[in-house]
CSV table of C-alpha atoms and ligand atoms in Angstrom, one decimal:
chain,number,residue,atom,x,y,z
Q,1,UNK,CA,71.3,95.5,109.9
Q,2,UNK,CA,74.9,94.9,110.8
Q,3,UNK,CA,77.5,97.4,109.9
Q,4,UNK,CA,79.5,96.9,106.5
Q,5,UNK,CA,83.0,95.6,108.6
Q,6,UNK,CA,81.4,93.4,110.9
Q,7,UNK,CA,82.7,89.8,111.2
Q,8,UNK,CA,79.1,88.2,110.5
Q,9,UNK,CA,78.0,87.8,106.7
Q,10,UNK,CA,75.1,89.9,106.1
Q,11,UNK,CA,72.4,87.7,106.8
Q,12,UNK,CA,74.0,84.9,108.3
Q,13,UNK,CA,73.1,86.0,112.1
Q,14,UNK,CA,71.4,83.3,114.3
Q,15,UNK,CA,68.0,83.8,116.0
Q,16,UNK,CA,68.2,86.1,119.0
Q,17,UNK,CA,66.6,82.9,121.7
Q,18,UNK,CA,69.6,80.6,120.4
Q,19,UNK,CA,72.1,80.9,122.2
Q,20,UNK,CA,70.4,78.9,125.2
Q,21,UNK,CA,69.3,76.1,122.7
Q,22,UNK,CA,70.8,72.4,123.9
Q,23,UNK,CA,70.5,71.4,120.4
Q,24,UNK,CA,73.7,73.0,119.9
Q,25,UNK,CA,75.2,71.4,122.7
Q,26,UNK,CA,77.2,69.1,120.7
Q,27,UNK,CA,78.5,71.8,118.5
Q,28,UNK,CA,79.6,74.1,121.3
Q,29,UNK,CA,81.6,71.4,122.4
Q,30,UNK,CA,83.0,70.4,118.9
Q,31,UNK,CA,85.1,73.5,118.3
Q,32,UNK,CA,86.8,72.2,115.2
Q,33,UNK,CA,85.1,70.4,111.9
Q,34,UNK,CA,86.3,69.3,108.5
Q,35,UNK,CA,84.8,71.4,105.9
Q,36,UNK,CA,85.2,69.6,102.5
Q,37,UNK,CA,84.2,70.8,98.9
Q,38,UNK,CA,84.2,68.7,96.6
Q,39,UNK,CA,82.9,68.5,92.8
Q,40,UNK,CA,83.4,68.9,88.9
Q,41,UNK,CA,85.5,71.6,89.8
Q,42,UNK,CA,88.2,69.3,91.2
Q,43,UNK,CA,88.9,68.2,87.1
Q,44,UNK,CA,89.8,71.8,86.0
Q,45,UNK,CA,91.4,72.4,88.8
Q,46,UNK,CA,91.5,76.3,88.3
Q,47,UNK,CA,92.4,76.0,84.7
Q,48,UNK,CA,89.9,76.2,81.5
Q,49,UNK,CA,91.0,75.6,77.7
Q,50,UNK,CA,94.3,76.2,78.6
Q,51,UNK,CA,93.6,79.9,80.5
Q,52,UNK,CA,94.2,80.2,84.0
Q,53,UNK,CA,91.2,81.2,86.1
Q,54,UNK,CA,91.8,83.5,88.6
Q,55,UNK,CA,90.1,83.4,92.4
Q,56,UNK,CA,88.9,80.5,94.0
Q,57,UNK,CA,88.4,77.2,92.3
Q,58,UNK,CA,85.1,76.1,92.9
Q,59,UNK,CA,83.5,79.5,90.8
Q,60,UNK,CA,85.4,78.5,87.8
Q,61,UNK,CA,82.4,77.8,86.0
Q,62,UNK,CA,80.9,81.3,86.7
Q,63,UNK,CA,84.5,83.1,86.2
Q,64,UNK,CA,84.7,81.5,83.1
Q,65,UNK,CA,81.2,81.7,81.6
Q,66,UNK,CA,81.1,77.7,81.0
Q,67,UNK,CA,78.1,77.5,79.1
Q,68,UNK,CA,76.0,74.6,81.1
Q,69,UNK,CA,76.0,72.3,77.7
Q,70,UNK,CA,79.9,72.3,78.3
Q,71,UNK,CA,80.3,72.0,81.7
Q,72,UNK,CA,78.0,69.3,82.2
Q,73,UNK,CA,80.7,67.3,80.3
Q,74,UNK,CA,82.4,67.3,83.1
Q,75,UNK,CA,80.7,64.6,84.7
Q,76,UNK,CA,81.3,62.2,81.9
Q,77,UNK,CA,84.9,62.3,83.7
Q,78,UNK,CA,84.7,62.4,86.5
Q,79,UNK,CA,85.6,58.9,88.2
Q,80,UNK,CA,87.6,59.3,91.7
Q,81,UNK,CA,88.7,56.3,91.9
Q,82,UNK,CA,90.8,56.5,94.8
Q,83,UNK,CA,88.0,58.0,96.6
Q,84,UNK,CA,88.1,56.1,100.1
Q,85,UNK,CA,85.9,57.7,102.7
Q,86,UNK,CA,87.3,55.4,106.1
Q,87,UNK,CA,90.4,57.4,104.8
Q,88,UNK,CA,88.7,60.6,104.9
Q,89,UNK,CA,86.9,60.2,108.0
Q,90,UNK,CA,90.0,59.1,109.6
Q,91,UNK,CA,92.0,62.4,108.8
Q,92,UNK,CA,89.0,64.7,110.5
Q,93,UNK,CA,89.3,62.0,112.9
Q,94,UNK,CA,93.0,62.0,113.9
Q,95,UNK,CA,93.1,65.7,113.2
Q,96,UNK,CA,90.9,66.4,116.3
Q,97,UNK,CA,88.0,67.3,114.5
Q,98,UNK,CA,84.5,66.4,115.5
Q,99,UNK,CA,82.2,66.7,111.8
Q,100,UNK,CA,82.4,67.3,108.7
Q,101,UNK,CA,80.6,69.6,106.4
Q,102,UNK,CA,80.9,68.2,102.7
Q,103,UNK,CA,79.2,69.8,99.7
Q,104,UNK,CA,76.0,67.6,98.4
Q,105,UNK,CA,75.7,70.5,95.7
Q,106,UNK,CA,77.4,73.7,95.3
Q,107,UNK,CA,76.9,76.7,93.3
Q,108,UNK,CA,77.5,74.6,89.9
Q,109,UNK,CA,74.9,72.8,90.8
Q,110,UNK,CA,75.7,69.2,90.3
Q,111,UNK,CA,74.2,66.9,93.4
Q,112,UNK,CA,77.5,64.6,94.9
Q,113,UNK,CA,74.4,62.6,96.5
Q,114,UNK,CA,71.8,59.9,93.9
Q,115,UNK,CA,69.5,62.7,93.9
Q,116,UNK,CA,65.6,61.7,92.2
Q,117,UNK,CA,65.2,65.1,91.3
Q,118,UNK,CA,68.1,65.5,88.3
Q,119,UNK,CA,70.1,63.2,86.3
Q,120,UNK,CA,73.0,65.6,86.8
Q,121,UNK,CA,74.4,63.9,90.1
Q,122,UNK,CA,77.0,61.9,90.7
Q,123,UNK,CA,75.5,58.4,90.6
Q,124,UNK,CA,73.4,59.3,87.3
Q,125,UNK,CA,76.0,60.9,85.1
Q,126,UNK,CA,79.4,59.9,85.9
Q,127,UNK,CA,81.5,56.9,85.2
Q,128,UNK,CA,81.7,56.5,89.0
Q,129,UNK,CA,78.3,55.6,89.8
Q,130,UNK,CA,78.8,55.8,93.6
Q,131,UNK,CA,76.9,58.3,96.4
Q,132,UNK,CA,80.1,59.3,98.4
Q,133,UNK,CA,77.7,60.8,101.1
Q,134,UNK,CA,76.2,57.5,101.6
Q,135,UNK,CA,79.9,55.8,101.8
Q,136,UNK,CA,80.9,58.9,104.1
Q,137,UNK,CA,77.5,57.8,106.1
Q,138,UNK,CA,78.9,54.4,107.0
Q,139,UNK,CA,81.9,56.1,107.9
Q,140,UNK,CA,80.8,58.6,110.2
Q,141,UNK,CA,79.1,56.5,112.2
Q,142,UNK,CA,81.3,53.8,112.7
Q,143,UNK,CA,84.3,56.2,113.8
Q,144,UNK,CA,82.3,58.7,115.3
Q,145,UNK,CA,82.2,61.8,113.3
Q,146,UNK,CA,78.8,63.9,113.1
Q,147,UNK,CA,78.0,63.6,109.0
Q,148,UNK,CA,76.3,67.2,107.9
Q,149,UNK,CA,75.7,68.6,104.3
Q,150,UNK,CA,77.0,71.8,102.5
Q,151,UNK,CA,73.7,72.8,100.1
Q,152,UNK,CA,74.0,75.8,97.9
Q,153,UNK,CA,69.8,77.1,98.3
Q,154,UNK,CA,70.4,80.2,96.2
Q,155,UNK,CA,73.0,79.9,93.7
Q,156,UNK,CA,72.4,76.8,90.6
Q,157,UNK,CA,74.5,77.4,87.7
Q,158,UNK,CA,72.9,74.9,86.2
Q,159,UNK,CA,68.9,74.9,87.3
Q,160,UNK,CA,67.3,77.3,84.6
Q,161,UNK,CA,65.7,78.9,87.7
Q,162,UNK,CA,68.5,78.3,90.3
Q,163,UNK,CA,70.4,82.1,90.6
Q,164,UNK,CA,73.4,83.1,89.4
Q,165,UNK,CA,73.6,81.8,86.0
Q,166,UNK,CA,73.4,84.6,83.5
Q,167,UNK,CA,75.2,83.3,80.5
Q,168,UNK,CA,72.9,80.5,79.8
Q,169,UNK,CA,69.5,81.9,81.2
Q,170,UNK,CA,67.8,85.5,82.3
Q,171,UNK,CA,67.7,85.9,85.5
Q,172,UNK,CA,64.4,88.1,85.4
Q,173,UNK,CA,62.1,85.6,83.9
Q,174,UNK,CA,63.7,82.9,86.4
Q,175,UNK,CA,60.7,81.0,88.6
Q,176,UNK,CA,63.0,81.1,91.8
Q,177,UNK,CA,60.4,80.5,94.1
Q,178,UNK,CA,59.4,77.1,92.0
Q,179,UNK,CA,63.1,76.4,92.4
Q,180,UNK,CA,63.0,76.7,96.0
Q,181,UNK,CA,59.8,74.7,96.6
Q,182,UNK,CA,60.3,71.8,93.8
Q,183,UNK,CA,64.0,71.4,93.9
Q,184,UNK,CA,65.3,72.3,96.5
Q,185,UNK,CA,63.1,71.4,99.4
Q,186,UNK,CA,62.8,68.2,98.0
Q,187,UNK,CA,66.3,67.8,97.9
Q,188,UNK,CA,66.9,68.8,101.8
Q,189,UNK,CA,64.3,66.1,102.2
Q,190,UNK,CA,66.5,63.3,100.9
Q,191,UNK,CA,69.7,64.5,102.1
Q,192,UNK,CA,67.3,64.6,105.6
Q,193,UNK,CA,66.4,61.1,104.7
Q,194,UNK,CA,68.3,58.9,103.1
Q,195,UNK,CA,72.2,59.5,105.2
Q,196,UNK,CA,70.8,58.8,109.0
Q,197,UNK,CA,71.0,61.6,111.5
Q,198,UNK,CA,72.8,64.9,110.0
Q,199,UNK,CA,74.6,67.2,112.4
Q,200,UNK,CA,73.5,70.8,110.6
Q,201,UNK,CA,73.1,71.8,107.1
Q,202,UNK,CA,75.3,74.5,105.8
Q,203,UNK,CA,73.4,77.0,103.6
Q,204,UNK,CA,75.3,79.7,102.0
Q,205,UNK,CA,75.3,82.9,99.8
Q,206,UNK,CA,71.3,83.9,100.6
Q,207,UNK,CA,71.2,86.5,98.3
Q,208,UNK,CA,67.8,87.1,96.7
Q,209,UNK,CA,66.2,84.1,99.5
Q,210,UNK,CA,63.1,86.1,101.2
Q,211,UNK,CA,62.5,85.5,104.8
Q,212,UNK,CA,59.5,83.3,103.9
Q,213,UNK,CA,61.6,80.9,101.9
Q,214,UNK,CA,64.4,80.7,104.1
Q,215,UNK,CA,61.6,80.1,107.4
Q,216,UNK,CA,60.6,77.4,105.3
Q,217,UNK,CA,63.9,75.7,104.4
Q,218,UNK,CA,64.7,75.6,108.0
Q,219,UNK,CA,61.2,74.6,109.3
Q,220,UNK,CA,61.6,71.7,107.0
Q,221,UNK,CA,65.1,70.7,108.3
Q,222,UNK,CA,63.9,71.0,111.6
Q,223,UNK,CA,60.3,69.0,110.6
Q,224,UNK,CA,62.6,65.6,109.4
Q,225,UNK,CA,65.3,65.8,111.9
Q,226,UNK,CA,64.6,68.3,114.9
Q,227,UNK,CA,68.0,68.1,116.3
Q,228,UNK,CA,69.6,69.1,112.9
Q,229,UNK,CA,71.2,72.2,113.2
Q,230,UNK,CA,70.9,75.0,110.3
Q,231,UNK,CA,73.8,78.0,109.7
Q,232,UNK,CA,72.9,81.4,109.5
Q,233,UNK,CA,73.8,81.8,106.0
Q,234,UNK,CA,70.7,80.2,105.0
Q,235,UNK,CA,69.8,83.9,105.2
Q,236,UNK,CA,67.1,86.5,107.2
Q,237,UNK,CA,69.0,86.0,110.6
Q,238,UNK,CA,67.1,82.8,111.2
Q,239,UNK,CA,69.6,79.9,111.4
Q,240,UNK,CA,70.7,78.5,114.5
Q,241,UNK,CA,74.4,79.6,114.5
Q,242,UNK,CA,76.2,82.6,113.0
Q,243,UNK,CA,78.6,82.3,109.9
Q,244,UNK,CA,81.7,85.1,110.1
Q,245,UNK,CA,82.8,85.9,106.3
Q,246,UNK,CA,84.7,83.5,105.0
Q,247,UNK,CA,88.2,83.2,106.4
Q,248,UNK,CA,87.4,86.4,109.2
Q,249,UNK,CA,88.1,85.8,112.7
Q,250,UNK,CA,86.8,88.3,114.0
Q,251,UNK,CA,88.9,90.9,116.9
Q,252,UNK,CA,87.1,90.2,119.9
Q,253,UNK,CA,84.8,87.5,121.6
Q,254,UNK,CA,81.6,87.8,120.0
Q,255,UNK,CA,78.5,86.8,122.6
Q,256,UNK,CA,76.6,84.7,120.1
Q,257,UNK,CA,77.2,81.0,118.5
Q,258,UNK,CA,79.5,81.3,115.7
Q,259,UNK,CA,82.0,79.7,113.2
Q,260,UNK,CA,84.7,80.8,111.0
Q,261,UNK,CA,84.5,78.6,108.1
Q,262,UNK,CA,88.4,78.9,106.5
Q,263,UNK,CA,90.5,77.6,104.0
Q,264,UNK,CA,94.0,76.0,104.6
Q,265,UNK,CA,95.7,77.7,101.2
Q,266,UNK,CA,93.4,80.1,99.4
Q,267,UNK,CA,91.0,77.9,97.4
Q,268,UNK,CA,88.0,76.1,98.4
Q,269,UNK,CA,87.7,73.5,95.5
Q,270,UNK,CA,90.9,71.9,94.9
Q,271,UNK,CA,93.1,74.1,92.1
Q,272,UNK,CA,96.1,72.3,90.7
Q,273,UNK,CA,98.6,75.8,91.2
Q,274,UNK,CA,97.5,77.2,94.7
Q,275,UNK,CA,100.3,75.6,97.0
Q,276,UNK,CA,100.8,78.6,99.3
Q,277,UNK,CA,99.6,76.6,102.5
Q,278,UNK,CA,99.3,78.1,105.8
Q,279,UNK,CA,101.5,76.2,108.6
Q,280,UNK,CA,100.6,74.5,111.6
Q,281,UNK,CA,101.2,77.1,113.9
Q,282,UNK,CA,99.7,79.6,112.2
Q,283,UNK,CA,96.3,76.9,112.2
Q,284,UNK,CA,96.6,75.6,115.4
Q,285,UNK,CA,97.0,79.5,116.8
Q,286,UNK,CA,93.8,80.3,114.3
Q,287,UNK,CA,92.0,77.3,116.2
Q,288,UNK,CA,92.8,78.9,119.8
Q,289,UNK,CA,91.9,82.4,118.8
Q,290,UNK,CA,89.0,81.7,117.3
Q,291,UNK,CA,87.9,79.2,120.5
Q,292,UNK,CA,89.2,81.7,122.7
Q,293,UNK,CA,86.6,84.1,121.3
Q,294,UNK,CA,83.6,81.7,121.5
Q,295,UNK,CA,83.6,80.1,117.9
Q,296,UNK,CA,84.1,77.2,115.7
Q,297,UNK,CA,86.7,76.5,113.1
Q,298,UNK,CA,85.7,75.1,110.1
Q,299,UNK,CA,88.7,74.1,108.0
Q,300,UNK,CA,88.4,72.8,104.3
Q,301,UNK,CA,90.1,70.5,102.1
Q,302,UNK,CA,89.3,70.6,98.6
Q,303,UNK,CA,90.5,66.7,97.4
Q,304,UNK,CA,91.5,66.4,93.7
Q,305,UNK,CA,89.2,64.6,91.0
Q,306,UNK,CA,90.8,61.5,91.8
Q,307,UNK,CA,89.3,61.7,95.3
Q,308,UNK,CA,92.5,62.0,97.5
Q,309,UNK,CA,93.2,64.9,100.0
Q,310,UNK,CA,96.0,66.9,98.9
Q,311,UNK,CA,98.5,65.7,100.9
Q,312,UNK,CA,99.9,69.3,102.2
Q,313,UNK,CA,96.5,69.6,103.8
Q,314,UNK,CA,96.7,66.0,105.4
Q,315,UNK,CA,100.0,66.9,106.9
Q,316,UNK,CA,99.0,70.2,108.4
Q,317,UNK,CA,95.7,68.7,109.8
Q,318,UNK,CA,97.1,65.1,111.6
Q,319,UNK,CA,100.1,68.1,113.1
Q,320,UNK,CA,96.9,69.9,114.9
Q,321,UNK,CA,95.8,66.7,115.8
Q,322,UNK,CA,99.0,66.2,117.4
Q,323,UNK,CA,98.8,69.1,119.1
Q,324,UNK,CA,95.1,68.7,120.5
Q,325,UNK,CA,96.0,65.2,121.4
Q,326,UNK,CA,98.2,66.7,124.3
Q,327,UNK,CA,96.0,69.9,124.6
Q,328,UNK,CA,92.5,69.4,123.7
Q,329,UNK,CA,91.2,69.8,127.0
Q,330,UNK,CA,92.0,73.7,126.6
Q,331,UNK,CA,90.1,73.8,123.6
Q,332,UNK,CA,87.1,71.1,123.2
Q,333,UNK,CA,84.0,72.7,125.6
Q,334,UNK,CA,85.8,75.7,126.5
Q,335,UNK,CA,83.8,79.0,126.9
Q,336,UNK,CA,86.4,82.1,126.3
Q,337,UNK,CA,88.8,83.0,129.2
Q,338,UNK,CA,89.3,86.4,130.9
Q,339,UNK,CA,92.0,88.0,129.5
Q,340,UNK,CA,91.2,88.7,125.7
Q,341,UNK,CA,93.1,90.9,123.6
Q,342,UNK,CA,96.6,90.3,123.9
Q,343,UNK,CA,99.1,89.5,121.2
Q,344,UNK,CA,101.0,87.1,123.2
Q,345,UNK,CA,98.2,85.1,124.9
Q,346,UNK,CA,94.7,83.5,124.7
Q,347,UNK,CA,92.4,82.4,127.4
Q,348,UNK,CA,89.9,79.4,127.5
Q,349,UNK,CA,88.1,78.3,131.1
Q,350,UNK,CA,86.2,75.3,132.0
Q,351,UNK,CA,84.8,75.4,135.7
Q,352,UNK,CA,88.1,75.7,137.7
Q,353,UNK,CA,90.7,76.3,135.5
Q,354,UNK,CA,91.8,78.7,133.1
Q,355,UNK,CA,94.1,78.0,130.4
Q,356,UNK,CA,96.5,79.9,129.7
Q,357,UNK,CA,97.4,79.8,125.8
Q,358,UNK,CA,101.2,81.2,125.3
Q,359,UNK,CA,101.6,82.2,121.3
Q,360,UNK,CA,105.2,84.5,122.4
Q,361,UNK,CA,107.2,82.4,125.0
Q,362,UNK,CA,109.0,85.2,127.2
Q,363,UNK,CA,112.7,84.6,127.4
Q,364,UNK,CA,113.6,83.5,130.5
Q,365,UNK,CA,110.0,81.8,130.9
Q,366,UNK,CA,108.6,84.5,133.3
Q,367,UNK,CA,104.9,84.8,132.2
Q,368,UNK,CA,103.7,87.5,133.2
Q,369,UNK,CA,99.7,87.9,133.9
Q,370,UNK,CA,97.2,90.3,134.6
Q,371,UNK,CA,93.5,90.7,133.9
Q,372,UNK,CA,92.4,87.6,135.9
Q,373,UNK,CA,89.7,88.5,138.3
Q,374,UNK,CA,90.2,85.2,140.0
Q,375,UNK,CA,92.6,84.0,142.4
Q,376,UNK,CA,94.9,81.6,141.0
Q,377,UNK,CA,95.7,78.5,143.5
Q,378,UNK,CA,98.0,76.5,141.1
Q,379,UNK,CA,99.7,76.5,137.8
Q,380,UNK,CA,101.1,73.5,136.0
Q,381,UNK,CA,101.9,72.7,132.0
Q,382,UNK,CA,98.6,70.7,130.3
Q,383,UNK,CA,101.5,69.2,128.8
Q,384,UNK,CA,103.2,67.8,131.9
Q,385,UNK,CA,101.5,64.6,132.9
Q,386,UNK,CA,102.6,64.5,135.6
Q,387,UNK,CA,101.5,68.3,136.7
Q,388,UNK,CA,104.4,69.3,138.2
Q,389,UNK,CA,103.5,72.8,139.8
Q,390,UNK,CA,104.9,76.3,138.7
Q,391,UNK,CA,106.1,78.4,140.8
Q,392,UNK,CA,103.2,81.5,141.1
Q,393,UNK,CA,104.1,84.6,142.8
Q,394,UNK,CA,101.9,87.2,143.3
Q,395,UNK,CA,102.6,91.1,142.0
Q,396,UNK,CA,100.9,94.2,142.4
Q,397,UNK,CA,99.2,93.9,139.1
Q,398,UNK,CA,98.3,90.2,138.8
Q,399,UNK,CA,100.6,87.1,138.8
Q,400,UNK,CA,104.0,85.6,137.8
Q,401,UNK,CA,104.2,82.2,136.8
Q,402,UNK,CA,107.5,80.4,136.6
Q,403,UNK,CA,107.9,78.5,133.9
Q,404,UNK,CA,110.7,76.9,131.7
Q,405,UNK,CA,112.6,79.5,130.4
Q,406,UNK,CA,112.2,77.9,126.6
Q,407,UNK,CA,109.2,77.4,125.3
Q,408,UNK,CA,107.8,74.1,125.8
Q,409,UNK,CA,105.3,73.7,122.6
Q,410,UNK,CA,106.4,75.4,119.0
Q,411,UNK,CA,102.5,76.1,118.3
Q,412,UNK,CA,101.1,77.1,121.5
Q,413,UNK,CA,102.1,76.4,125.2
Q,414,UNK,CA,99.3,76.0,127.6
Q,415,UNK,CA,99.6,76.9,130.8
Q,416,UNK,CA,96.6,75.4,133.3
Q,417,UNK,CA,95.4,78.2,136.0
Q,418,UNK,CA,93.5,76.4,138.6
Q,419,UNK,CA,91.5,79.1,140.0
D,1,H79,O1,81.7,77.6,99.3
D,1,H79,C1,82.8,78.5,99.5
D,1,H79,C2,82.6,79.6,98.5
D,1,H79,O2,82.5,79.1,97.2
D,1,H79,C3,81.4,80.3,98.9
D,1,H79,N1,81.4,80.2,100.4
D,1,H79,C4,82.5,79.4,100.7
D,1,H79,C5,82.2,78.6,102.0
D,1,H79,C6,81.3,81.7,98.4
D,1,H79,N2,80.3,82.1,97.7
D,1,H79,N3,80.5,83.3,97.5
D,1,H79,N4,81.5,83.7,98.0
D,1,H79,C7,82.1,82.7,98.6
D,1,H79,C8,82.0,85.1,97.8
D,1,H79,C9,82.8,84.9,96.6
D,1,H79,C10,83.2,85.9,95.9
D,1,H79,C11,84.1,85.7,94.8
D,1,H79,FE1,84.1,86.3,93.0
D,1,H79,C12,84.1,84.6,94.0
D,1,H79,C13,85.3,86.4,94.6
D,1,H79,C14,85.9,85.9,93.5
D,1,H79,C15,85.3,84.7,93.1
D,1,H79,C16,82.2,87.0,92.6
D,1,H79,C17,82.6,86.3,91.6
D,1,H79,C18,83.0,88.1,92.8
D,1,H79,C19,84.0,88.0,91.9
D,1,H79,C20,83.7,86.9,91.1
């Protein structure tokens, strides 16, 4: 068992052999996705008969006890019209991210994929009649973004035998395991089989899932598309990758393959009243910290029920895409650096160069480093095309690198180490 304050979710550990596994080759490399939720939810917005709901806004229908008779209206209204997936594709896209993670069905239950197994999906019951995923499909492929699906296994609000839903049904006399092996294994199978080749599937909340059931949802994955990745919140420490708690990067490097999956304000679903966004310094420095330590960023949008990305979250994104335009080589198939656990300084290395990531810019632009273990033959900005050596002198405790004496990125300076 893990301890109560660690980073991972309990139960959303990786298999102890994965961390050698090519399969995740691609994902190493990726370092930053788009994580996007997107449902009914988006219509409320955080708000029911008038009463805000507290917490995020993708549980409103559980915060709220919406009887399923009610919510289900929901779909009669929903009709994102200005839902434009080239658009969508092209934000992860210019924001430096390499997939995207979008909900096919969340804890409310209703499919955003023409599902054969309910009526209560997005091409059956609403005025929209369109599969998104498929349109996001085309998408991903043509601009080169690896497509992979959110599925809620555990938690269906509205499946009579799907957990969570107390209101409407008892959860004692619930048939889970029938829900596991009629619904939802059948539904991995189309989302496996209709949308091309899927990057991972991103299982979450495993709650009551046995270790039988979640072998099985991953054995299936892996039987339609072998190179399909699974996350380690599909429960019993079997995925492929490890999930921190959402929004916890953890304090130091973990030695395992894992991903904070994180929210730009402080929903998940989109919620009309939640504006406190975080800046692009404090996501680009999130990004490097969380690379630095051997992880994955996954950053959500929640776009409204019109189907358009709020624009604060567009803005923030294409500004790290900016940034990783100029510095991506410090980040994209980077393994952690030497020097971890400083306020004022990350580390990534590729063979032959460390890169040094400056958060606190020293006035006078003496950077000051220790902690290397390697001998440094050059330093020069990843910003500077031209690579203009610094100046590096050597101390008794490690090196000094003369650099400008303001600093030359607001976000994060990097500093190239060839070693
Ligand atoms: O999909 C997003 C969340 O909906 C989901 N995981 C991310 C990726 C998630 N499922 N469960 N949790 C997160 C934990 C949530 C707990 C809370 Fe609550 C929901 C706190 C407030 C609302 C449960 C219900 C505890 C209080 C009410």
């Amino acid at each position: 068992m893990l301890p109560d304050d660690s980073p991972i979710r309990q139960g959303s550990g990786q298999r102890t052999d994965a961390r050698k596994d090519p399969r995740l080759d691609w994902w190493r490399e990726a370092k930053f996705g788009m994580f996007i939720h997107w449902g009914l939810y988006a219509i409320p917005a955080g708000e029911w008969k008038g009463e805000k709901i507290p917490g995020i806004g993708e549980w409103i229908m559980l915060r709220a006890r919406i009887p399923v008779a009610e919510y289900e209206q929901l779909a009669k209204q929903f009709n994102p019209v200005h839902f434009n997936a080239a658009e969508w594709v092209s934000v992860a896209k210019r924001a430096g991210q390499k997939y995207l993670v979008i909900t096919s069905k969340h804890h409310d239950g209703f499919c955003m994929f023409d599902s054969k197994y309910t009526n209560y999906d997005i091409v059956d019951a609403t005025p929209f009649g369109r599969d998104p995923l498929r349109e996001l499909a085309a998408e991903c492929q043509k601009q080169g973004i690896r497509l992979c699906f959110y599925y809620s296994q555990t938690q269906d609000w509205h499946h009579p035998n799907g957990d969570g839903n107390d209101w409407d049904y008892v959860e004692e006399t619930k048939d889970f395991d029938g829900y596991i092996e009629n619904y939802v294994k059948p539904q991995v199978r189309e989302l496996l089989t209709n949308y091309g080749p899927i990057g991972l599937i991103w299982f979450d909340t495993p709650k009551r899932i046995t270790e039988a059931q979640s072998r099985s949802l991953v054995d299936l994955v892996h039987e339609i598309q072998p190179a399909c990745l699974v996350n380690g919140r599909v429960g019993n420490h079997i995925g492929d990758y490890a999930s921190t708690r959402d929004n916890v990067i953890p304090a130091d490097l973990l030695d395992l393959d894992w991903e904070t999956p994180a929210t730009i304000n402080h929903t998940w679903g989109y919620k009309k009243d939640d504006e406190d966004w975080k800046s692009p310094t404090e996501l680009i420095q999130k990004l490097v910290d969380i690379t630095s330590k051997g992880g994955n960023y996954l950053l959500n949008v929640g776009p409204t029920a019109e189907g358009i990305i709020p624009q604060p979250s567009v803005d923030r994104l294409l500004a790290m895409g900016e940034w990783l335009a100029v510095n991506g080589e410090a980040v994209y198939g980077t393994r952690p650096g030497p020097i971890q656990g400083q306020e004022w300084c990350r580390t990534t290395t590729k063979p032959g160069k460390i890169y040094l990531h400056v958060f606190d810019w020293p006035t006078g632009g003496q950077l000051r480093v220790a902690g290397l273990g390697q001998k440094v033959s050059g330093a020069y900005l990843l910003a500077d095309s031209s690579k203009t050596p610094l100046l590096v002198s050597s101390t008794p405790d490690g090196i000094v690198v003369a650099g400008p004496s303001s600093a030359p990125d607001a976000h994060d300076s990097v500093v190239v180490l060839t070693v």
